[in-house]
PDB file of C-alpha atoms in Angstrom:
ATOM      1  CA  MET A   1      89.397  70.409 137.005  1.00  0.00           C
ATOM      2  CA  GLU A   2      92.327  68.092 136.655  1.00  0.00           C
ATOM      3  CA  THR A   3      94.336  67.565 139.851  1.00  0.00           C
ATOM      4  CA  LYS A   4      97.646  68.552 138.251  1.00  0.00           C
ATOM      5  CA  THR A   5      96.326  71.880 137.014  1.00  0.00           C
ATOM      6  CA  LYS A   6      94.745  72.574 140.385  1.00  0.00           C
ATOM      7  CA  SER A   7      98.010  71.789 142.128  1.00  0.00           C
ATOM      8  CA  ARG A   8      99.925  74.081 139.738  1.00  0.00           C
ATOM      9  CA  ILE A   9      97.552  76.975 140.351  1.00  0.00           C
ATOM     10  CA  ILE A  10      97.926  76.631 144.123  1.00  0.00           C
ATOM     11  CA  VAL A  11     101.718  76.623 143.797  1.00  0.00           C
ATOM     12  CA  PHE A  12     101.565  79.668 141.489  1.00  0.00           C
ATOM     13  CA  VAL A  13      99.486  81.700 143.939  1.00  0.00           C
ATOM     14  CA  PHE A  14     101.653  80.665 146.861  1.00  0.00           C
ATOM     15  CA  ALA A  15     104.908  81.500 145.049  1.00  0.00           C
ATOM     16  CA  LEU A  16     103.515  84.883 144.040  1.00  0.00           C
ATOM     17  CA  VAL A  17     102.483  85.710 147.611  1.00  0.00           C
ATOM     18  CA  VAL A  18     105.963  84.786 148.836  1.00  0.00           C
ATOM     19  CA  TRP A  19     107.549  86.954 146.130  1.00  0.00           C
ATOM     20  CA  PHE A  20     105.423  89.973 147.006  1.00  0.00           C
ATOM     21  CA  ALA A  21     106.164  89.526 150.703  1.00  0.00           C
ATOM     22  CA  LEU A  22     109.908  89.181 150.224  1.00  0.00           C
ATOM     23  CA  THR A  23     110.448  92.120 147.902  1.00  0.00           C
ATOM     24  CA  ASP A  24     109.249  95.618 148.589  1.00  0.00           C
ATOM     25  CA  ILE A  25     107.575  96.263 145.274  1.00  0.00           C
ATOM     26  CA  LYS A  26     108.501  99.714 144.003  1.00  0.00           C
ATOM     27  CA  ASP A  27     108.155  99.148 140.300  1.00  0.00           C
ATOM     28  CA  TYR A  28     105.776  97.277 137.996  1.00  0.00           C
ATOM     29  CA  GLN A  29     108.779  95.484 136.478  1.00  0.00           C
ATOM     30  CA  GLU A  30     109.478  93.705 139.772  1.00  0.00           C
ATOM     31  CA  ALA A  31     105.878  92.493 139.856  1.00  0.00           C
ATOM     32  CA  LEU A  32     106.142  91.269 136.251  1.00  0.00           C
ATOM     33  CA  ILE A  33     109.330  89.330 136.983  1.00  0.00           C
ATOM     34  CA  GLY A  34     107.640  87.843 140.057  1.00  0.00           C
ATOM     35  CA  ILE A  35     104.717  86.645 137.958  1.00  0.00           C
ATOM     36  CA  ALA A  36     107.066  85.170 135.344  1.00  0.00           C
ATOM     37  CA  ILE A  37     109.166  83.322 137.929  1.00  0.00           C
ATOM     38  CA  SER A  38     106.084  82.043 139.773  1.00  0.00           C
ATOM     39  CA  MET A  39     104.739  80.680 136.487  1.00  0.00           C
ATOM     40  CA  LEU A  40     108.045  78.963 135.775  1.00  0.00           C
ATOM     41  CA  ILE A  41     108.133  77.406 139.263  1.00  0.00           C
ATOM     42  CA  SER A  42     104.541  76.246 139.121  1.00  0.00           C
ATOM     43  CA  PHE A  43     105.063  74.782 135.651  1.00  0.00           C
ATOM     44  CA  LEU A  44     108.231  72.881 136.625  1.00  0.00           C
ATOM     45  CA  THR A  45     107.378  71.652 140.129  1.00  0.00           C
ATOM     46  CA  GLY A  46     103.684  72.393 140.666  1.00  0.00           C
ATOM     47  CA  HIS A  47     102.389  68.894 140.028  1.00  0.00           C
ATOM     48  CA  PHE A  48     104.265  67.490 143.078  1.00  0.00           C
ATOM     49  CA  LEU A  49     102.176  69.338 145.656  1.00  0.00           C
ATOM     50  CA  ILE A  50      98.888  67.443 145.465  1.00  0.00           C
ATOM     51  CA  ALA A  51      99.437  63.802 144.617  1.00  0.00           C
ATOM     52  CA  ASN A  52      95.853  62.588 144.889  1.00  0.00           C
ATOM     53  CA  VAL A  53      92.442  64.162 144.887  1.00  0.00           C
ATOM     54  CA  ALA A  54      91.691  66.063 148.069  1.00  0.00           C
ATOM     55  CA  SER A  55      89.444  64.059 150.342  1.00  0.00           C
ATOM     56  CA  GLN A  56      86.398  65.273 152.235  1.00  0.00           C
ATOM     57  CA  HIS A  57      86.032  67.108 155.548  1.00  0.00           C
ATOM     58  CA  LEU A  58      88.471  69.905 154.748  1.00  0.00           C
ATOM     59  CA  ILE A  59      87.343  72.095 157.668  1.00  0.00           C
ATOM     60  CA  LYS A  60      87.495  69.241 160.157  1.00  0.00           C
ATOM     61  CA  ARG A  61      90.966  68.289 158.959  1.00  0.00           C
ATOM     62  CA  THR A  62      92.218  71.869 159.158  1.00  0.00           C
ATOM     63  CA  PHE A  63      90.867  72.109 162.697  1.00  0.00           C
ATOM     64  CA  HIS A  64      92.668  68.916 163.699  1.00  0.00           C
ATOM     65  CA  PHE A  65      95.840  70.189 162.053  1.00  0.00           C
ATOM     66  CA  LEU A  66      95.714  73.359 164.158  1.00  0.00           C
ATOM     67  CA  LEU A  67      95.179  71.220 167.275  1.00  0.00           C
ATOM     68  CA  TYR A  68      98.182  69.194 166.222  1.00  0.00           C
ATOM     69  CA  ILE A  69     100.363  72.301 165.859  1.00  0.00           C
ATOM     70  CA  ILE A  70      99.439  73.522 169.364  1.00  0.00           C
ATOM     71  CA  ARG A  71     100.196  70.067 170.752  1.00  0.00           C
ATOM     72  CA  PHE A  72     103.477  70.019 168.858  1.00  0.00           C
ATOM     73  CA  ILE A  73     104.681  73.406 170.137  1.00  0.00           C
ATOM     74  CA  TRP A  74     103.831  72.391 173.702  1.00  0.00           C
ATOM     75  CA  GLU A  75     105.738  69.113 173.380  1.00  0.00           C
ATOM     76  CA  MET A  76     108.671  70.980 171.873  1.00  0.00           C
ATOM     77  CA  ILE A  77     108.944  73.351 174.838  1.00  0.00           C
ATOM     78  CA  ILE A  78     108.878  70.363 177.217  1.00  0.00           C
ATOM     79  CA  ALA A  79     111.522  68.619 175.097  1.00  0.00           C
ATOM     80  CA  ASN A  80     113.858  71.566 175.288  1.00  0.00           C
ATOM     81  CA  LEU A  81     113.511  72.006 179.032  1.00  0.00           C
ATOM     82  CA  GLU A  82     114.191  68.283 179.422  1.00  0.00           C
ATOM     83  CA  VAL A  83     117.342  68.356 177.300  1.00  0.00           C
ATOM     84  CA  ALA A  84     118.508  71.528 179.055  1.00  0.00           C
ATOM     85  CA  TYR A  85     118.038  69.786 182.413  1.00  0.00           C
ATOM     86  CA  LEU A  86     119.924  66.677 181.271  1.00  0.00           C
ATOM     87  CA  VAL A  87     122.784  68.720 179.914  1.00  0.00           C
ATOM     88  CA  ILE A  88     123.259  70.889 183.001  1.00  0.00           C
ATOM     89  CA  HIS A  89     122.951  67.957 185.420  1.00  0.00           C
ATOM     90  CA  PRO A  90     126.482  67.072 186.611  1.00  0.00           C
ATOM     91  CA  MET A  91     125.851  63.293 186.530  1.00  0.00           C
ATOM     92  CA  LEU A  92     124.284  63.199 183.019  1.00  0.00           C
ATOM     93  CA  PRO A  93     121.375  60.910 184.032  1.00  0.00           C
ATOM     94  CA  ILE A  94     120.807  59.255 180.657  1.00  0.00           C
ATOM     95  CA  LYS A  95     119.894  55.699 179.691  1.00  0.00           C
ATOM     96  CA  PRO A  96     119.992  55.709 175.882  1.00  0.00           C
ATOM     97  CA  GLY A  97     119.019  53.017 173.423  1.00  0.00           C
ATOM     98  CA  ILE A  98     117.250  52.352 170.140  1.00  0.00           C
ATOM     99  CA  VAL A  99     113.715  50.990 170.423  1.00  0.00           C
ATOM    100  CA  LYS A 100     111.118  50.003 167.869  1.00  0.00           C
ATOM    101  CA  ILE A 101     107.578  51.361 167.682  1.00  0.00           C
ATOM    102  CA  LYS A 102     104.610  50.553 165.495  1.00  0.00           C
ATOM    103  CA  THR A 103     102.506  52.994 163.514  1.00  0.00           C
ATOM    104  CA  LYS A 104      99.174  52.585 161.800  1.00  0.00           C
ATOM    105  CA  LEU A 105      99.709  55.507 159.436  1.00  0.00           C
ATOM    106  CA  THR A 106     100.214  54.521 155.814  1.00  0.00           C
ATOM    107  CA  LYS A 107     100.533  57.699 153.760  1.00  0.00           C
ATOM    108  CA  ASP A 108     104.043  58.972 153.033  1.00  0.00           C
ATOM    109  CA  SER A 109     103.323  62.529 154.154  1.00  0.00           C
ATOM    110  CA  ALA A 110     101.694  61.356 157.385  1.00  0.00           C
ATOM    111  CA  ILE A 111     104.657  59.140 158.285  1.00  0.00           C
ATOM    112  CA  THR A 112     107.071  61.962 157.474  1.00  0.00           C
ATOM    113  CA  VAL A 113     105.243  64.376 159.774  1.00  0.00           C
ATOM    114  CA  LEU A 114     105.072  61.742 162.520  1.00  0.00           C
ATOM    115  CA  ALA A 115     108.802  60.975 162.253  1.00  0.00           C
ATOM    116  CA  ASN A 116     109.754  64.648 162.281  1.00  0.00           C
ATOM    117  CA  SER A 117     107.497  65.332 165.275  1.00  0.00           C
ATOM    118  CA  ILE A 118     109.040  62.428 167.162  1.00  0.00           C
ATOM    119  CA  THR A 119     112.481  63.855 166.481  1.00  0.00           C
ATOM    120  CA  LEU A 120     111.566  67.267 167.836  1.00  0.00           C
ATOM    121  CA  THR A 121     109.805  66.036 170.987  1.00  0.00           C
ATOM    122  CA  PRO A 122     111.112  64.845 174.359  1.00  0.00           C
ATOM    123  CA  GLY A 123     114.121  62.556 174.254  1.00  0.00           C
ATOM    124  CA  THR A 124     113.411  60.786 170.998  1.00  0.00           C
ATOM    125  CA  LEU A 125     115.024  60.745 167.536  1.00  0.00           C
ATOM    126  CA  THR A 126     113.824  58.810 164.507  1.00  0.00           C
ATOM    127  CA  VAL A 127     116.661  56.732 163.074  1.00  0.00           C
ATOM    128  CA  ASP A 128     114.970  54.668 160.399  1.00  0.00           C
ATOM    129  CA  ILE A 129     111.610  53.553 159.069  1.00  0.00           C
ATOM    130  CA  ASN A 130     110.483  50.151 157.901  1.00  0.00           C
ATOM    131  CA  ARG A 131     107.540  51.125 155.768  1.00  0.00           C
ATOM    132  CA  ASN A 132     106.457  47.599 154.811  1.00  0.00           C
ATOM    133  CA  LYS A 133     105.904  46.632 158.432  1.00  0.00           C
ATOM    134  CA  GLY A 134     104.927  50.126 159.612  1.00  0.00           C
ATOM    135  CA  GLU A 135     107.701  50.276 162.178  1.00  0.00           C
ATOM    136  CA  LEU A 136     109.889  53.163 163.294  1.00  0.00           C
ATOM    137  CA  TYR A 137     113.281  52.847 164.945  1.00  0.00           C
ATOM    138  CA  ILE A 138     113.637  55.486 167.636  1.00  0.00           C
ATOM    139  CA  HIS A 139     116.728  56.515 169.542  1.00  0.00           C
ATOM    140  CA  TRP A 140     115.495  57.244 173.046  1.00  0.00           C
ATOM    141  CA  ILE A 141     117.687  59.181 175.432  1.00  0.00           C
ATOM    142  CA  ASN A 142     115.977  57.751 178.510  1.00  0.00           C
ATOM    143  CA  VAL A 143     114.577  54.317 177.705  1.00  0.00           C
ATOM    144  CA  LYS A 144     111.521  53.604 179.837  1.00  0.00           C
ATOM    145  CA  SER A 145     110.502  50.374 178.163  1.00  0.00           C
ATOM    146  CA  LYS A 146     112.102  47.965 175.680  1.00  0.00           C
ATOM    147  CA  ASP A 147     108.742  46.410 174.828  1.00  0.00           C
ATOM    148  CA  ILE A 148     107.393  47.439 171.420  1.00  0.00           C
ATOM    149  CA  ASP A 149     103.780  48.017 172.543  1.00  0.00           C
ATOM    150  CA  GLN A 150     104.732  49.940 175.656  1.00  0.00           C
ATOM    151  CA  ALA A 151     107.173  52.099 173.676  1.00  0.00           C
ATOM    152  CA  THR A 152     104.508  52.780 171.042  1.00  0.00           C
ATOM    153  CA  LYS A 153     102.197  53.970 173.786  1.00  0.00           C
ATOM    154  CA  GLU A 154     104.861  56.246 175.290  1.00  0.00           C
ATOM    155  CA  ILE A 155     106.198  57.781 172.078  1.00  0.00           C
ATOM    156  CA  GLY A 156     103.839  57.467 169.150  1.00  0.00           C
ATOM    157  CA  GLU A 157     100.332  57.807 170.484  1.00  0.00           C
ATOM    158  CA  ARG A 158     100.522  61.473 171.425  1.00  0.00           C
ATOM    159  CA  PHE A 159     100.568  62.459 167.782  1.00  0.00           C
ATOM    160  CA  GLU A 160      99.157  59.476 165.990  1.00  0.00           C
ATOM    161  CA  LYS A 161      95.554  60.085 167.016  1.00  0.00           C
ATOM    162  CA  THR A 162      95.513  63.664 165.723  1.00  0.00           C
ATOM    163  CA  LEU A 163      97.479  62.798 162.605  1.00  0.00           C
ATOM    164  CA  THR A 164      95.046  60.018 161.757  1.00  0.00           C
ATOM    165  CA  GLU A 165      92.263  62.593 161.859  1.00  0.00           C
ATOM    166  CA  VAL A 166      94.243  64.942 159.628  1.00  0.00           C
ATOM    167  CA  TYR A 167      95.457  62.551 156.955  1.00  0.00           C
ATOM    168  CA  GLU A 168      93.138  59.559 156.659  1.00  0.00           C
TER     169      GLU A 168
ATOM    170  CA  MET B   1     107.305  97.329 174.322  1.00  0.00           C
ATOM    171  CA  THR B   2     107.689  95.178 171.254  1.00  0.00           C
ATOM    172  CA  ASP B   3     111.438  95.752 171.464  1.00  0.00           C
ATOM    173  CA  THR B   4     111.517  94.370 175.010  1.00  0.00           C
ATOM    174  CA  ILE B   5     109.527  91.253 174.070  1.00  0.00           C
ATOM    175  CA  GLY B   6     111.737  90.756 171.025  1.00  0.00           C
ATOM    176  CA  ILE B   7     114.923  91.015 173.064  1.00  0.00           C
ATOM    177  CA  ILE B   8     113.560  88.576 175.672  1.00  0.00           C
ATOM    178  CA  LEU B   9     112.738  86.075 172.906  1.00  0.00           C
ATOM    179  CA  ILE B  10     116.190  86.481 171.369  1.00  0.00           C
ATOM    180  CA  CYS B  11     117.852  85.965 174.757  1.00  0.00           C
ATOM    181  CA  LEU B  12     115.786  82.804 175.345  1.00  0.00           C
ATOM    182  CA  GLY B  13     116.774  81.568 171.893  1.00  0.00           C
ATOM    183  CA  VAL B  14     120.456  82.176 172.542  1.00  0.00           C
ATOM    184  CA  ALA B  15     120.156  80.388 175.913  1.00  0.00           C
ATOM    185  CA  PHE B  16     118.661  77.287 174.289  1.00  0.00           C
ATOM    186  CA  ASP B  17     121.293  77.393 171.562  1.00  0.00           C
ATOM    187  CA  PHE B  18     123.858  77.425 174.346  1.00  0.00           C
ATOM    188  CA  PHE B  19     122.293  74.350 175.984  1.00  0.00           C
ATOM    189  CA  GLY B  20     122.371  72.612 172.617  1.00  0.00           C
ATOM    190  CA  VAL B  21     126.070  73.294 172.241  1.00  0.00           C
ATOM    191  CA  LEU B  22     126.718  72.187 175.814  1.00  0.00           C
ATOM    192  CA  GLY B  23     124.904  68.937 175.055  1.00  0.00           C
ATOM    193  CA  LEU B  24     126.942  68.517 171.907  1.00  0.00           C
ATOM    194  CA  ILE B  25     130.091  68.581 174.029  1.00  0.00           C
ATOM    195  CA  ARG B  26     128.933  66.671 177.119  1.00  0.00           C
ATOM    196  CA  LEU B  27     126.780  63.807 175.829  1.00  0.00           C
ATOM    197  CA  PRO B  28     128.545  60.547 174.990  1.00  0.00           C
ATOM    198  CA  ASP B  29     127.831  59.350 171.427  1.00  0.00           C
ATOM    199  CA  VAL B  30     126.715  60.667 168.056  1.00  0.00           C
ATOM    200  CA  TYR B  31     123.043  59.786 168.596  1.00  0.00           C
ATOM    201  CA  ASN B  32     122.731  61.520 171.956  1.00  0.00           C
ATOM    202  CA  ARG B  33     124.580  64.501 170.602  1.00  0.00           C
ATOM    203  CA  LEU B  34     122.208  64.701 167.672  1.00  0.00           C
ATOM    204  CA  GLN B  35     119.316  64.808 170.129  1.00  0.00           C
ATOM    205  CA  ALA B  36     120.707  67.858 171.869  1.00  0.00           C
ATOM    206  CA  ALA B  37     121.784  69.453 168.616  1.00  0.00           C
ATOM    207  CA  THR B  38     118.439  69.088 166.833  1.00  0.00           C
ATOM    208  CA  LYS B  39     116.040  69.927 169.628  1.00  0.00           C
ATOM    209  CA  CYS B  40     117.778  72.814 171.307  1.00  0.00           C
ATOM    210  CA  VAL B  41     119.216  74.368 168.182  1.00  0.00           C
ATOM    211  CA  THR B  42     115.871  74.213 166.380  1.00  0.00           C
ATOM    212  CA  PHE B  43     114.040  75.761 169.298  1.00  0.00           C
ATOM    213  CA  GLY B  44     116.771  78.304 169.999  1.00  0.00           C
ATOM    214  CA  SER B  45     116.964  79.470 166.407  1.00  0.00           C
ATOM    215  CA  MET B  46     113.172  79.646 166.298  1.00  0.00           C
ATOM    216  CA  GLY B  47     113.276  81.861 169.365  1.00  0.00           C
ATOM    217  CA  ILE B  48     115.794  84.211 167.780  1.00  0.00           C
ATOM    218  CA  LEU B  49     113.782  84.435 164.559  1.00  0.00           C
ATOM    219  CA  LEU B  50     110.544  84.983 166.513  1.00  0.00           C
ATOM    220  CA  GLY B  51     112.255  87.826 168.306  1.00  0.00           C
ATOM    221  CA  VAL B  52     113.153  89.323 164.946  1.00  0.00           C
ATOM    222  CA  ILE B  53     109.510  89.014 163.821  1.00  0.00           C
ATOM    223  CA  VAL B  54     108.251  90.728 166.974  1.00  0.00           C
ATOM    224  CA  MET B  55     110.759  93.545 166.673  1.00  0.00           C
ATOM    225  CA  GLN B  56     110.382  94.122 162.942  1.00  0.00           C
ATOM    226  CA  GLY B  57     106.694  93.381 162.430  1.00  0.00           C
ATOM    227  CA  PHE B  58     105.476  92.007 159.115  1.00  0.00           C
ATOM    228  CA  THR B  59     107.992  93.809 156.956  1.00  0.00           C
ATOM    229  CA  SER B  60     110.181  91.989 154.485  1.00  0.00           C
ATOM    230  CA  PHE B  61     112.578  91.218 157.382  1.00  0.00           C
ATOM    231  CA  GLY B  62     109.807  89.647 159.425  1.00  0.00           C
ATOM    232  CA  PHE B  63     108.599  87.622 156.499  1.00  0.00           C
ATOM    233  CA  LYS B  64     112.086  86.283 155.839  1.00  0.00           C
ATOM    234  CA  ALA B  65     112.230  85.225 159.489  1.00  0.00           C
ATOM    235  CA  ILE B  66     108.911  83.348 159.121  1.00  0.00           C
ATOM    236  CA  ILE B  67     110.277  81.479 156.110  1.00  0.00           C
ATOM    237  CA  GLY B  68     113.441  80.753 158.090  1.00  0.00           C
ATOM    238  CA  ILE B  69     111.383  79.185 160.906  1.00  0.00           C
ATOM    239  CA  LEU B  70     109.466  77.057 158.426  1.00  0.00           C
ATOM    240  CA  PHE B  71     112.614  75.709 156.822  1.00  0.00           C
ATOM    241  CA  ILE B  72     114.367  75.042 160.130  1.00  0.00           C
ATOM    242  CA  VAL B  73     111.391  73.068 161.443  1.00  0.00           C
ATOM    243  CA  LEU B  74     111.225  71.031 158.244  1.00  0.00           C
ATOM    244  CA  ALA B  75     114.940  70.527 157.667  1.00  0.00           C
ATOM    245  CA  ALA B  76     116.475  69.972 161.118  1.00  0.00           C
ATOM    246  CA  PRO B  77     114.695  66.690 161.977  1.00  0.00           C
ATOM    247  CA  THR B  78     115.221  65.380 158.465  1.00  0.00           C
ATOM    248  CA  ALA B  79     118.941  66.092 158.670  1.00  0.00           C
ATOM    249  CA  ALA B  80     119.128  64.464 162.108  1.00  0.00           C
ATOM    250  CA  HIS B  81     117.407  61.374 160.743  1.00  0.00           C
ATOM    251  CA  ALA B  82     119.774  61.191 157.779  1.00  0.00           C
ATOM    252  CA  VAL B  83     122.892  61.638 159.928  1.00  0.00           C
ATOM    253  CA  SER B  84     121.838  59.086 162.559  1.00  0.00           C
ATOM    254  CA  ARG B  85     120.824  56.509 159.960  1.00  0.00           C
ATOM    255  CA  ALA B  86     124.071  56.941 158.047  1.00  0.00           C
ATOM    256  CA  ALA B  87     126.069  56.695 161.282  1.00  0.00           C
ATOM    257  CA  HIS B  88     124.346  53.457 162.263  1.00  0.00           C
ATOM    258  CA  ARG B  89     124.701  51.934 158.817  1.00  0.00           C
ATOM    259  CA  SER B  90     128.398  52.689 158.714  1.00  0.00           C
ATOM    260  CA  GLY B  91     128.789  50.843 161.999  1.00  0.00           C
ATOM    261  CA  ILE B  92     129.273  53.545 164.613  1.00  0.00           C
ATOM    262  CA  PRO B  93     128.297  51.888 167.917  1.00  0.00           C
ATOM    263  CA  LEU B  94     126.059  53.340 170.592  1.00  0.00           C
ATOM    264  CA  ALA B  95     127.680  54.572 173.806  1.00  0.00           C
ATOM    265  CA  LYS B  96     128.487  51.885 176.351  1.00  0.00           C
ATOM    266  CA  ILE B  97     125.760  52.989 178.759  1.00  0.00           C
ATOM    267  CA  SER B  98     123.094  52.235 176.141  1.00  0.00           C
ATOM    268  CA  ILE B  99     120.752  49.459 177.227  1.00  0.00           C
ATOM    269  CA  VAL B 100     119.026  48.337 174.040  1.00  0.00           C
ATOM    270  CA  ASP B 101     119.580  48.482 170.269  1.00  0.00           C
ATOM    271  CA  LYS B 102     116.637  47.030 168.350  1.00  0.00           C
ATOM    272  CA  TYR B 103     117.920  48.444 165.084  1.00  0.00           C
ATOM    273  CA  GLU B 104     121.145  46.442 165.300  1.00  0.00           C
ATOM    274  CA  GLU B 105     119.200  43.253 166.114  1.00  0.00           C
ATOM    275  CA  ASP B 106     116.948  43.681 163.121  1.00  0.00           C
ATOM    276  CA  LYS B 107     119.858  44.514 160.870  1.00  0.00           C
ATOM    277  CA  GLU B 108     121.483  41.221 161.830  1.00  0.00           C
ATOM    278  CA  LEU B 109     118.274  39.399 161.018  1.00  0.00           C
ATOM    279  CA  LYS B 110     118.174  41.100 157.641  1.00  0.00           C
ATOM    280  CA  THR B 111     121.731  40.176 156.709  1.00  0.00           C
ATOM    281  CA  GLU B 112     121.161  36.602 157.923  1.00  0.00           C
ATOM    282  CA  SER B 113     118.110  36.159 155.734  1.00  0.00           C
ATOM    283  CA  VAL B 114     119.966  37.634 152.773  1.00  0.00           C
ATOM    284  CA  GLN B 115     122.857  35.217 153.359  1.00  0.00           C
ATOM    285  CA  LYS B 116     120.438  32.279 153.544  1.00  0.00           C
ATOM    286  CA  GLU B 117     118.947  33.303 150.239  1.00  0.00           C
ATOM    287  CA  ILE B 118     122.406  33.461 148.693  1.00  0.00           C
ATOM    288  CA  GLU B 119     123.301  30.013 150.066  1.00  0.00           C
ATOM    289  CA  VAL B 120     120.077  28.473 148.757  1.00  0.00           C
TER     290      VAL B 120
END
């Protein structure tokens, strides 16, 4: 099957599930409207979901994605406790600055997920991305190292390993 | 029982929202404030919505809360990135206690190389 059609069907099913979950269906008319709207959505925007043919190892990738989510939630809890501590502390012990880190990820979606994860995890915020060089500019609330390799180790590597397994 | 867990989650969420707001007031510059605002407000709002899910179960309320969590997690970091990048590009400096700004250095390099090209 063509990738675009496949992508549209996935979007259609997903939109329909969301519609049925959001509305308490009492009438067949509501279901019909849901089907019509889902078809419209999947026809207009469905081909954006899957850009290239799905690669192999779907189960392995899903497993690594779940691992990644657990990791991510854990890091997020730590991040929040850290910020809470900083904010309550009367001296505000911060040492902010913008550092540069390297990434080996190449796909757009992978870099997006990496940048968003960095933003939501301890003390770091993605400011900009230089995609040609594979570099991310990170605002760090407590700079531990100005060196690019050291900073990469501190910030990026937590997620990069798992994300490489998921996306490449 | 589920009500108790839900209320605890909501209270935790409100507490983290409060820390986020406190950070927004106390931290020195726009970038540090964004850090507090994104992290704590994302987590706090997630906590509140999770509490709603626990209390309501998988009814249409609960499902709306799940979709809310999804959109907050996707949108908050993206917005923070857009705001911080725009702030830096329009020349808002980092707070004085900042110790390094690699982005500024590279931006200077970029403008220099562009100027050289224009001169040549």
